[in-house]
mmCIF file of C-alpha atoms and ligand atoms in Angstrom:
data_model
loop_
_atom_site.group_PDB
_atom_site.id
_atom_site.type_symbol
_atom_site.label_atom_id
_atom_site.label_comp_id
_atom_site.label_asym_id
_atom_site.label_seq_id
_atom_site.Cartn_x
_atom_site.Cartn_y
_atom_site.Cartn_z
ATOM 1 C CA UNK O 290 -71.948 20.186 -10.647
ATOM 2 C CA UNK O 291 -71.576 21.055 -14.494
ATOM 3 C CA UNK O 292 -74.652 22.743 -16.142
ATOM 4 C CA UNK O 293 -75.171 19.867 -18.191
ATOM 5 C CA UNK O 294 -74.966 17.290 -15.237
ATOM 6 C CA UNK O 295 -77.500 19.350 -13.184
ATOM 7 C CA UNK O 296 -79.757 19.516 -16.528
ATOM 8 C CA UNK O 297 -79.476 15.773 -16.462
ATOM 9 C CA UNK O 298 -80.309 14.983 -12.858
ATOM 10 C CA UNK O 299 -83.287 17.578 -12.797
ATOM 11 C CA UNK O 300 -85.175 16.379 -16.062
ATOM 12 C CA UNK O 301 -83.674 12.751 -16.454
ATOM 13 C CA UNK O 302 -84.594 10.891 -13.233
ATOM 14 C CA UNK O 303 -82.838 7.383 -13.797
ATOM 15 C CA UNK O 304 -86.249 5.456 -12.645
ATOM 16 C CA UNK O 305 -88.467 7.346 -15.219
ATOM 17 C CA UNK O 306 -90.142 4.628 -17.059
ATOM 18 C CA UNK O 307 -89.252 6.206 -20.372
ATOM 19 C CA UNK O 308 -85.571 6.953 -19.339
ATOM 20 C CA UNK O 309 -84.042 5.546 -22.435
ATOM 21 C CA UNK O 310 -86.362 7.751 -24.756
ATOM 22 C CA UNK O 311 -85.860 10.830 -22.585
ATOM 23 C CA UNK O 312 -82.124 10.464 -22.867
ATOM 24 C CA UNK O 313 -82.252 10.335 -26.622
ATOM 25 C CA UNK O 314 -84.449 13.219 -26.630
ATOM 26 C CA UNK O 315 -82.110 15.127 -24.022
ATOM 27 C CA UNK O 316 -79.189 14.485 -26.622
ATOM 28 C CA UNK O 317 -81.197 16.084 -29.423
ATOM 29 C CA UNK O 318 -82.049 19.081 -27.469
ATOM 30 C CA UNK O 319 -78.651 19.371 -26.449
ATOM 31 C CA UNK O 320 -77.391 19.248 -30.045
ATOM 32 C CA UNK O 321 -80.067 22.096 -30.690
ATOM 33 C CA UNK O 322 -78.542 24.204 -27.919
ATOM 34 C CA UNK O 323 -75.176 23.505 -29.301
ATOM 35 C CA UNK O 324 -76.295 24.602 -32.888
ATOM 36 C CA UNK O 325 -75.673 21.121 -34.161
ATOM 37 C CA UNK O 326 -79.288 20.162 -34.751
ATOM 38 C CA UNK O 327 -81.529 22.331 -36.782
ATOM 39 C CA UNK O 328 -85.110 23.295 -35.881
ATOM 40 C CA UNK O 329 -86.546 21.040 -38.306
ATOM 41 C CA UNK O 330 -84.417 18.136 -36.790
ATOM 42 C CA UNK O 331 -86.424 18.426 -33.684
ATOM 43 C CA UNK O 332 -89.540 17.755 -35.598
ATOM 44 C CA UNK O 333 -87.793 14.939 -37.447
ATOM 45 C CA UNK O 334 -86.946 13.251 -34.095
ATOM 46 C CA UNK O 335 -90.430 13.454 -33.099
ATOM 47 C CA UNK O 336 -91.425 11.771 -36.151
ATOM 48 C CA UNK O 337 -88.726 8.984 -35.294
ATOM 49 C CA UNK O 338 -90.065 8.715 -31.708
ATOM 50 C CA UNK O 339 -93.622 8.031 -32.876
ATOM 51 C CA UNK O 340 -92.713 5.369 -35.474
ATOM 52 C CA UNK O 341 -90.353 3.824 -32.474
ATOM 53 C CA UNK O 342 -93.538 3.113 -30.591
ATOM 54 C CA UNK O 343 -95.052 1.378 -33.596
ATOM 55 C CA UNK O 344 -92.057 -0.994 -33.909
ATOM 56 C CA UNK O 345 -92.102 -1.866 -30.387
ATOM 57 C CA UNK O 346 -88.983 0.221 -29.464
ATOM 58 C CA UNK O 347 -86.916 -2.980 -30.465
ATOM 59 C CA UNK O 348 -84.770 -4.147 -33.384
ATOM 60 C CA UNK O 349 -86.891 -6.557 -35.211
ATOM 61 C CA UNK O 350 -85.892 -9.468 -37.456
ATOM 62 C CA UNK O 351 -86.468 -7.734 -40.946
ATOM 63 C CA UNK O 352 -84.098 -4.874 -39.394
ATOM 64 C CA UNK O 353 -81.560 -7.529 -38.491
ATOM 65 C CA UNK O 354 -81.617 -8.991 -42.130
ATOM 66 C CA UNK O 355 -81.166 -5.390 -43.424
ATOM 67 C CA UNK O 356 -78.186 -4.918 -40.926
ATOM 68 C CA UNK O 357 -76.686 -7.919 -42.175
ATOM 69 C CA UNK O 358 -77.094 -6.833 -45.988
ATOM 70 C CA UNK O 359 -75.535 -3.519 -45.333
ATOM 71 C CA UNK O 360 -72.777 -4.827 -43.465
ATOM 72 C CA UNK O 361 -71.923 -7.033 -46.514
ATOM 73 C CA UNK O 362 -72.547 -4.188 -48.852
ATOM 74 C CA UNK O 363 -70.319 -1.922 -46.681
ATOM 75 C CA UNK O 364 -67.562 -4.503 -47.071
ATOM 76 C CA UNK O 365 -67.935 -5.056 -50.833
ATOM 77 C CA UNK O 366 -67.835 -1.275 -51.455
ATOM 78 C CA UNK O 367 -64.591 0.139 -52.826
ATOM 79 C CA UNK O 368 -65.359 3.847 -51.538
ATOM 80 C CA UNK O 369 -68.097 3.701 -49.037
ATOM 81 C CA UNK O 370 -69.319 7.252 -47.328
ATOM 82 C CA UNK O 371 -71.354 7.814 -44.346
ATOM 83 C CA UNK O 372 -73.533 11.142 -44.650
ATOM 84 C CA UNK O 373 -73.785 12.963 -41.600
ATOM 85 C CA UNK O 374 -76.385 15.620 -40.583
ATOM 86 C CA UNK O 375 -77.070 17.292 -37.388
ATOM 87 C CA UNK O 376 -79.491 14.535 -35.719
ATOM 88 C CA UNK O 377 -77.153 11.788 -36.571
ATOM 89 C CA UNK O 378 -74.072 13.886 -34.926
ATOM 90 C CA UNK O 379 -76.056 14.575 -31.847
ATOM 91 C CA UNK O 380 -77.379 11.028 -31.272
ATOM 92 C CA UNK O 381 -74.380 8.860 -32.501
ATOM 93 C CA UNK O 382 -71.050 10.585 -32.853
ATOM 94 C CA UNK O 383 -68.760 7.827 -31.276
ATOM 95 C CA UNK O 384 -70.918 5.027 -33.071
ATOM 96 C CA UNK O 385 -70.490 6.780 -36.520
ATOM 97 C CA UNK O 386 -66.662 6.971 -35.892
ATOM 98 C CA UNK O 387 -66.505 3.294 -35.001
ATOM 99 C CA UNK O 388 -68.607 2.432 -38.152
ATOM 100 C CA UNK O 389 -66.466 4.508 -40.343
ATOM 101 C CA UNK O 390 -63.133 2.946 -38.841
ATOM 102 C CA UNK O 391 -64.307 -1.034 -39.194
ATOM 103 C CA UNK O 392 -66.047 -0.343 -42.535
ATOM 104 C CA UNK O 393 -63.233 1.888 -43.890
ATOM 105 C CA UNK O 394 -65.647 4.263 -44.872
ATOM 106 C CA UNK O 395 -65.491 8.110 -44.970
ATOM 107 C CA UNK O 396 -67.280 10.309 -42.780
ATOM 108 C CA UNK O 397 -69.064 13.437 -44.682
ATOM 109 C CA UNK O 398 -71.060 16.200 -43.325
ATOM 110 C CA UNK O 399 -73.940 17.285 -45.698
ATOM 111 C CA UNK O 400 -76.666 19.627 -44.256
ATOM 112 C CA UNK O 401 -80.171 20.605 -45.447
ATOM 113 C CA UNK O 402 -79.948 23.690 -43.439
ATOM 114 C CA UNK O 403 -76.360 24.673 -44.066
ATOM 115 C CA UNK O 404 -74.850 27.368 -42.061
ATOM 116 C CA UNK O 405 -70.975 27.672 -41.386
ATOM 117 C CA UNK O 406 -71.703 27.674 -37.654
ATOM 118 C CA UNK O 407 -73.602 24.403 -37.750
ATOM 119 C CA UNK O 408 -71.005 22.716 -40.089
ATOM 120 C CA UNK O 409 -68.180 23.781 -37.235
ATOM 121 C CA UNK O 410 -70.477 22.534 -34.545
ATOM 122 C CA UNK O 411 -71.038 19.128 -36.113
ATOM 123 C CA UNK O 412 -67.248 18.981 -37.033
ATOM 124 C CA UNK O 413 -66.756 19.646 -33.242
ATOM 125 C CA UNK O 414 -68.907 16.859 -32.267
ATOM 126 C CA UNK O 415 -67.193 14.394 -34.678
ATOM 127 C CA UNK O 416 -63.688 15.546 -33.668
ATOM 128 C CA UNK O 417 -64.661 15.008 -30.039
ATOM 129 C CA UNK O 418 -65.690 11.678 -30.927
ATOM 130 C CA UNK O 419 -62.439 10.706 -32.263
ATOM 131 C CA UNK O 420 -63.085 11.425 -36.038
ATOM 132 C CA UNK O 421 -59.679 12.101 -37.858
ATOM 133 C CA UNK O 422 -60.896 12.675 -41.372
ATOM 134 C CA UNK O 423 -64.127 14.605 -41.775
ATOM 135 C CA UNK O 424 -65.071 15.403 -45.491
ATOM 136 C CA UNK O 425 -67.562 18.059 -46.910
ATOM 137 C CA UNK O 426 -65.829 21.107 -44.676
ATOM 138 C CA UNK O 427 -64.797 23.154 -47.764
ATOM 139 C CA UNK O 428 -67.858 24.557 -49.196
ATOM 140 C CA UNK O 429 -65.516 26.294 -52.011
ATOM 141 C CA UNK O 430 -64.262 22.845 -52.964
ATOM 142 C CA UNK O 431 -67.581 21.112 -53.318
ATOM 143 C CA UNK O 432 -69.078 19.872 -56.563
ATOM 144 C CA UNK O 433 -72.745 19.444 -57.453
ATOM 145 C CA UNK O 434 -74.729 16.240 -57.890
ATOM 146 C CA UNK O 435 -77.694 16.615 -60.451
ATOM 147 C CA UNK O 436 -81.383 16.758 -59.784
ATOM 148 C CA UNK O 437 -81.056 18.690 -56.416
ATOM 149 C CA UNK O 438 -81.801 22.170 -56.140
ATOM 150 C CA UNK O 439 -80.716 22.803 -52.352
ATOM 151 C CA UNK O 440 -77.435 23.110 -50.739
ATOM 152 C CA UNK O 441 -77.404 19.413 -50.139
ATOM 153 C CA UNK O 442 -76.458 19.126 -54.033
ATOM 154 C CA UNK O 443 -72.941 20.050 -52.935
ATOM 155 C CA UNK O 444 -70.884 17.207 -52.195
ATOM 156 C CA UNK O 445 -67.058 16.522 -51.517
ATOM 157 C CA UNK O 446 -65.160 15.425 -54.643
ATOM 158 C CA UNK O 447 -63.328 13.073 -52.449
ATOM 159 C CA UNK O 448 -66.569 11.565 -50.867
ATOM 160 C CA UNK O 449 -69.801 11.175 -51.947
ATOM 161 C CA UNK O 450 -68.882 12.393 -55.564
ATOM 162 C CA UNK O 451 -66.856 9.321 -56.181
ATOM 163 C CA UNK O 452 -68.375 6.888 -53.724
ATOM 164 C CA UNK O 453 -69.904 3.796 -54.850
ATOM 165 C CA UNK O 454 -71.894 3.363 -51.687
ATOM 166 C CA UNK O 455 -73.363 6.093 -49.284
ATOM 167 C CA UNK O 456 -75.019 5.661 -46.109
ATOM 168 C CA UNK O 457 -77.725 8.020 -45.344
ATOM 169 C CA UNK O 458 -79.154 7.890 -41.897
ATOM 170 C CA UNK O 459 -82.180 9.996 -41.128
ATOM 171 C CA UNK O 460 -82.093 11.490 -44.574
ATOM 172 C CA UNK O 461 -84.357 13.371 -46.657
ATOM 173 C CA UNK O 462 -86.138 11.509 -49.614
ATOM 174 C CA UNK O 463 -85.137 14.104 -52.382
ATOM 175 C CA UNK O 464 -81.460 13.557 -51.626
ATOM 176 C CA UNK O 465 -81.875 9.738 -51.397
ATOM 177 C CA UNK O 466 -83.689 9.839 -54.578
ATOM 178 C CA UNK O 467 -80.984 12.236 -56.157
ATOM 179 C CA UNK O 468 -78.191 9.927 -54.875
ATOM 180 C CA UNK O 469 -80.075 6.803 -56.510
ATOM 181 C CA UNK O 470 -80.224 8.534 -59.979
ATOM 182 C CA UNK O 471 -76.558 9.460 -59.533
ATOM 183 C CA UNK O 472 -75.850 5.775 -59.427
ATOM 184 C CA UNK O 473 -74.948 5.226 -55.922
ATOM 185 C CA UNK O 474 -75.904 2.370 -53.800
ATOM 186 C CA UNK O 475 -77.876 3.590 -50.936
ATOM 187 C CA UNK O 476 -78.246 2.293 -47.159
ATOM 188 C CA UNK O 477 -80.776 4.138 -45.254
ATOM 189 C CA UNK O 478 -81.422 4.076 -41.623
ATOM 190 C CA UNK O 479 -85.300 5.201 -40.819
ATOM 191 C CA UNK O 480 -87.705 4.233 -38.514
ATOM 192 C CA UNK O 481 -90.386 5.213 -40.988
ATOM 193 C CA UNK O 482 -90.866 2.364 -43.767
ATOM 194 C CA UNK O 483 -93.159 4.885 -45.576
ATOM 195 C CA UNK O 484 -90.718 7.614 -46.200
ATOM 196 C CA UNK O 485 -89.488 8.444 -49.336
ATOM 197 C CA UNK O 486 -85.913 7.731 -47.996
ATOM 198 C CA UNK O 487 -86.936 4.138 -47.161
ATOM 199 C CA UNK O 488 -88.546 3.578 -50.360
ATOM 200 C CA UNK O 489 -85.854 4.924 -52.691
ATOM 201 C CA UNK O 490 -82.788 3.315 -50.723
ATOM 202 C CA UNK O 491 -81.314 -0.351 -51.696
ATOM 203 C CA UNK O 492 -81.045 -1.349 -48.260
ATOM 204 C CA UNK O 493 -83.338 0.219 -45.565
ATOM 205 C CA UNK O 494 -82.846 -0.467 -41.847
ATOM 206 C CA UNK O 495 -86.211 0.271 -40.273
ATOM 207 C CA UNK O 496 -84.737 0.866 -36.696
ATOM 208 C CA UNK O 497 -83.685 3.441 -34.274
ATOM 209 C CA UNK O 498 -80.166 4.786 -35.268
ATOM 210 C CA UNK O 499 -79.378 4.493 -31.473
ATOM 211 C CA UNK O 500 -79.797 0.662 -31.510
ATOM 212 C CA UNK O 501 -78.820 -0.379 -35.000
ATOM 213 C CA UNK O 502 -75.438 1.702 -35.282
ATOM 214 C CA UNK O 503 -73.607 -0.676 -32.773
ATOM 215 C CA UNK O 504 -75.369 -3.829 -34.350
ATOM 216 C CA UNK O 505 -74.191 -2.654 -37.760
ATOM 217 C CA UNK O 506 -70.647 -2.204 -36.580
ATOM 218 C CA UNK O 507 -70.622 -5.555 -34.866
ATOM 219 C CA UNK O 508 -71.962 -7.198 -38.123
ATOM 220 C CA UNK O 509 -69.442 -5.490 -40.323
ATOM 221 C CA UNK O 510 -66.526 -7.113 -37.875
ATOM 222 C CA UNK O 511 -68.125 -10.380 -37.865
ATOM 223 C CA UNK O 512 -68.243 -10.390 -41.593
ATOM 224 C CA UNK O 513 -64.935 -9.069 -42.248
ATOM 225 C CA UNK O 514 -62.637 -11.499 -43.977
ATOM 226 C CA UNK O 515 -65.349 -13.152 -45.360
ATOM 227 C CA UNK O 516 -65.091 -14.298 -49.104
ATOM 228 C CA UNK O 517 -66.461 -11.682 -51.542
ATOM 229 C CA UNK O 518 -68.426 -14.043 -53.363
ATOM 230 C CA UNK O 519 -70.388 -15.055 -50.055
ATOM 231 C CA UNK O 520 -70.695 -11.097 -49.306
ATOM 232 C CA UNK O 521 -72.283 -10.665 -52.680
ATOM 233 C CA UNK O 522 -74.711 -13.872 -51.848
ATOM 234 C CA UNK O 523 -75.787 -12.039 -48.782
ATOM 235 C CA UNK O 524 -76.234 -8.763 -50.708
ATOM 236 C CA UNK O 525 -77.939 -10.333 -53.674
ATOM 237 C CA UNK O 526 -80.506 -12.574 -51.650
ATOM 238 C CA UNK O 527 -81.954 -9.190 -49.762
ATOM 239 C CA UNK O 528 -84.825 -7.724 -51.198
ATOM 240 C CA UNK O 529 -85.625 -4.008 -49.755
ATOM 241 C CA UNK O 530 -89.351 -4.030 -51.031
ATOM 242 C CA UNK O 531 -90.002 -7.434 -49.416
ATOM 243 C CA UNK O 532 -88.178 -6.470 -46.245
ATOM 244 C CA UNK O 533 -89.949 -3.137 -45.935
ATOM 245 C CA UNK O 534 -93.146 -5.126 -46.284
ATOM 246 C CA UNK O 535 -92.198 -7.576 -43.716
ATOM 247 C CA UNK O 536 -91.686 -4.348 -41.605
ATOM 248 C CA UNK O 537 -95.024 -2.860 -42.218
ATOM 249 C CA UNK O 538 -96.559 -6.238 -41.496
ATOM 250 C CA UNK O 539 -94.839 -6.397 -38.121
ATOM 251 C CA UNK O 540 -96.157 -3.042 -37.287
ATOM 252 C CA UNK O 541 -99.735 -3.987 -38.436
ATOM 253 C CA UNK O 542 -99.719 -7.163 -36.249
ATOM 254 C CA UNK O 543 -98.272 -5.292 -33.297
ATOM 255 C CA UNK O 544 -101.124 -2.503 -33.436
ATOM 256 C CA UNK O 545 -103.721 -5.463 -34.033
ATOM 257 C CA UNK O 546 -102.287 -6.883 -31.007
ATOM 258 C CA UNK O 547 -102.426 -3.742 -28.931
ATOM 259 C CA UNK O 548 -106.021 -3.066 -30.427
ATOM 260 C CA UNK O 549 -107.248 -6.330 -29.386
ATOM 261 C CA UNK O 550 -105.924 -5.394 -25.558
ATOM 262 C CA UNK O 551 -106.862 -1.534 -25.891
ATOM 263 C CA UNK O 552 -103.865 -0.906 -23.696
ATOM 264 C CA UNK O 553 -100.079 -0.341 -24.093
ATOM 265 C CA UNK O 554 -98.889 0.164 -20.485
ATOM 266 C CA UNK O 555 -99.547 -3.058 -18.283
ATOM 267 C CA UNK O 556 -99.224 -1.243 -15.014
ATOM 268 C CA UNK O 557 -102.110 1.183 -16.112
ATOM 269 C CA UNK O 558 -104.447 -1.884 -16.965
ATOM 270 C CA UNK O 559 -103.539 -3.244 -13.350
ATOM 271 C CA UNK O 560 -104.485 0.055 -11.794
ATOM 272 C CA UNK O 561 -107.741 0.569 -13.666
ATOM 273 C CA UNK O 562 -108.462 -3.030 -12.881
ATOM 274 C CA UNK O 563 -107.912 -2.510 -9.126
ATOM 275 C CA UNK O 564 -110.085 0.602 -9.140
ATOM 276 C CA UNK O 565 -112.934 -1.215 -10.591
ATOM 277 C CA UNK O 566 -112.687 -3.709 -7.717
ATOM 278 C CA UNK O 567 -112.686 -1.157 -5.064
ATOM 279 C CA UNK O 568 -115.950 0.242 -6.628
HETATM 280 P P1 LIG H 610 -89.058 11.715 -46.612
HETATM 281 O O1 LIG H 610 -88.223 12.895 -47.225
HETATM 282 O O2 LIG H 610 -87.782 10.810 -46.752
HETATM 283 O O3 LIG H 610 -90.195 11.145 -47.395
HETATM 284 P P2 LIG H 610 -88.898 12.977 -44.249
HETATM 285 O O4 LIG H 610 -89.695 14.199 -44.845
HETATM 286 O O5 LIG H 610 -89.793 12.675 -42.805
HETATM 287 O O6 LIG H 610 -89.050 11.973 -45.080
HETATM 288 P P3 LIG H 610 -86.621 14.104 -42.965
HETATM 289 O O7 LIG H 610 -87.345 14.671 -41.910
HETATM 290 O O8 LIG H 610 -85.503 14.736 -43.612
HETATM 291 O O9 LIG H 610 -87.461 13.327 -44.159
HETATM 292 O O10 LIG H 610 -86.330 12.538 -42.247
HETATM 293 C C1 LIG H 610 -86.097 12.177 -41.081
HETATM 294 C C2 LIG H 610 -86.480 10.350 -40.732
HETATM 295 O O11 LIG H 610 -85.765 9.957 -39.922
HETATM 296 C C3 LIG H 610 -87.923 10.496 -40.904
HETATM 297 O O12 LIG H 610 -88.631 9.503 -41.438
HETATM 298 C C4 LIG H 610 -87.918 10.031 -39.179
HETATM 299 O O13 LIG H 610 -88.995 9.013 -38.895
HETATM 300 C C5 LIG H 610 -86.451 9.398 -38.978
HETATM 301 N N1 LIG H 610 -85.903 9.170 -37.772
HETATM 302 C C6 LIG H 610 -85.841 10.194 -36.856
HETATM 303 N N2 LIG H 610 -85.382 9.900 -35.585
HETATM 304 C C7 LIG H 610 -84.934 8.783 -35.939
HETATM 305 C C8 LIG H 610 -84.022 7.710 -35.113
HETATM 306 N N3 LIG H 610 -83.762 8.276 -34.008
HETATM 307 N N4 LIG H 610 -83.638 6.589 -36.020
HETATM 308 C C9 LIG H 610 -84.219 6.272 -37.003
HETATM 309 N N5 LIG H 610 -84.915 7.154 -37.781
HETATM 310 C C10 LIG H 610 -85.307 8.336 -37.398
#
């Protein structure tokens, strides 16, 4: 048995009630061991897990609306680019390649914690997932976008620099703001509707990247071939502020409902009730 298989069978029992969540966590941990995920990426993942509880660990209606608007915007874009960081490469490498293919978008690696080793490790993950063209690999050829001080200001002259639309999954708020000020249309994927990224983007999909990437790819496929005017209508009808508001409302309602019951796990409620009867 390979080391990876052994670890999975020891620490990922298929009958664990939170198997899906553990499986996702395992991908992040493996990404960390492989130098793909930065230390801060582990913390960001924890924030995502916490927010996923609060959206009910499901793709809610407003997220579905944002996915449709994002698909239409991707099809309308002349030069769409998907920005890739370590967490994203660790979680959804194949899905990134699939989306890039159907949306005719480029994949560009852009890292907050940039090292040549991480760049190369992420490149291997993407290549392993079938990516042919990957931008952002040659630091010496990169150009700068204004308003950013960190290494993330370096972007590929063939990619984000000339893009009209940039997809930023699990992104840091400073960079999203800088991209916006640099006149890019921005699609964010972020479980936290209050993050600066979620707030600065034109279209924010508040959902787990694991769930929404396949849905987004499917929606792009569904809408491809649709008249540009109709696609534009879909984009124009979408209001990000309103959509974020609806997502926050859903979170509030969900928590209010749980507050009324005082319990999240039905099985625990049953066991406690049985224990009470026994006394
Ligand atoms: P900001 O700078 O935008 O205010 P931040 O400081 O949290 O927010 P990052 O740590 O760079 O910025 O962003 C990571 C974001 O990704 C967080 O908002 C987190 O909730 C979100 N996130 C983490 N894991 C996932 C996931 N699997 N799917 C979707 N979003 C996720």
